[in-house]
């Protein structure tokens, strides 16, 4: 039942100085289908893979608009993600009621991280099982943050979370140095290619991915399916390009029917300690 | 932040009448207090306290005590200029002669106030806390004049909704990212932006002058001259104005409040020498 005697409640340390429940929560993020974010000086693009957990069902929404200048992509427990994005929406609307100006992205991210942290220090709570890529634009430019269940947050140039995100990260790591000066279209193209990398041979179509953009003069919005398909066709991303599989793909194993974990059919075999994210 | 919901009027459970004392119950109590004479006021508080609980003991501002007179402010080439005298009137008595009513707020804003001085001091406390909390983020973002003005609007309107207004007219000017900002908010929450604003009697005596003579490209010297002209008219015709005036500017570089000075006046006009001449029998 339990892997060891230290993982019954969130607040109990293992002798090695770990909090297993928090680490398990971060595992939940890896079970979710992939979410990808990248940014230039002026734009941030979010992308995600939509997987339905049954042929009979639709997929769940993984990208949420928070405000005109902020949006999130989630991986992990979708239900937790919705709760957190509702919190973010209310923080944004309260700020603009008081100051008639948009909430700085970094501040929202800190508030969100503080909220997640509380759940790692209360015996009667559980950590949120969701990772959030927060994309936003404010006075100081475009930002991309990753918020994780442990209460940590990081700012990124480009990042990917969720199942098989390592493939996308590898692609992004090869390319990120040019992102700062990228045009909006180039960012979307890279987002689509990175998304394809996580698909393991499956064909990239607009029905299995969602793209959202926020940038200077462009409020956060999710691109409609038609537009995404046009972009995929225009960039000819469908056909297998050179992309050498430099990275050995993680062995796919059937998901342990993680109830509620969003839709992904495989788990990623990470050999680093989850805390090292 | 400690007082944020309380100050800004985001509805709480108590406001919505969910718990205990309801919001409406304060209303008849207020009317009661206003109608009754002072001698019976204590009695009425004792009477109502058993029904109203702690609500009855609360004190509201029903009229101001020590007040400051007009503030006049204009946009000029490099930012905002503001002028106010340093008098504090206790009713119609000129009780205080050295009250500063122009204060820098944060890095980008300048606040001028007329009306109840103690309420202005309370507003300054709110703003100190606001700016402190803003600085504590230490993230390179800071509240600009527009944000501060909107915050003040929320505070003022919220207090009037509690039938306990902060008895002031506030002028908020500033510059941030090359953007000049000048706005006003009064004790009941009415607020607007303009190229030049004036509170109190200044609204009647200074605004017409500003409408005629203001333009966007005033230099600092021209701006100060225009403000002095306004303040001189106010000094002559506003009985609560005093001849000790402060001028303050705010530009991209920050705010400066200049030391107080006096205007040259000439009181030998015949109308000043014999003010009742044109109104026989009135005095």
PDB file of C-alpha atoms in Angstrom, chain B residues 12 29 46 63 82 89 95 105 148 187-188 201 206 208 237-238 246 248 255 257 282:
ATOM      1  CA  UNK B  12     -17.839  40.985   3.019  1.00  0.00           C
ATOM      2  CA  UNK B  29     -29.547  55.200  13.366  1.00  0.00           C
ATOM      3  CA  UNK B  46     -27.497  54.596  25.228  1.00  0.00           C
ATOM      4  CA  UNK B  63     -18.935  67.932   9.365  1.00  0.00           C
ATOM      5  CA  UNK B  82       0.504  71.926  -7.968  1.00  0.00           C
ATOM      6  CA  UNK B  89      -9.214  76.860   9.306  1.00  0.00           C
ATOM      7  CA  UNK B  95      -6.254  78.472  13.307  1.00  0.00           C
ATOM      8  CA  UNK B 105       3.316  59.518  -2.877  1.00  0.00           C
ATOM      9  CA  UNK B 148      -3.012  55.515  -6.888  1.00  0.00           C
ATOM     10  CA  UNK B 187     -15.526  63.150  -0.679  1.00  0.00           C
ATOM     11  CA  UNK B 188     -18.370  61.321  -2.371  1.00  0.00           C
ATOM     12  CA  UNK B 201     -13.361  77.832  -4.310  1.00  0.00           C
ATOM     13  CA  UNK B 206      -9.104  79.489 -10.769  1.00  0.00           C
ATOM     14  CA  UNK B 208     -11.871  80.061 -15.610  1.00  0.00           C
ATOM     15  CA  UNK B 237     -11.407  86.606  -2.742  1.00  0.00           C
ATOM     16  CA  UNK B 238     -11.299  83.422  -0.636  1.00  0.00           C
ATOM     17  CA  UNK B 246       3.654  76.043  -1.491  1.00  0.00           C
ATOM     18  CA  UNK B 248       5.267  71.506  -5.987  1.00  0.00           C
ATOM     19  CA  UNK B 255       8.659  65.125  -6.923  1.00  0.00           C
ATOM     20  CA  UNK B 257       7.985  70.469  -2.902  1.00  0.00           C
ATOM     21  CA  UNK B 282     -25.883  94.971   3.746  1.00  0.00           C
TER      22      UNK B 282
END
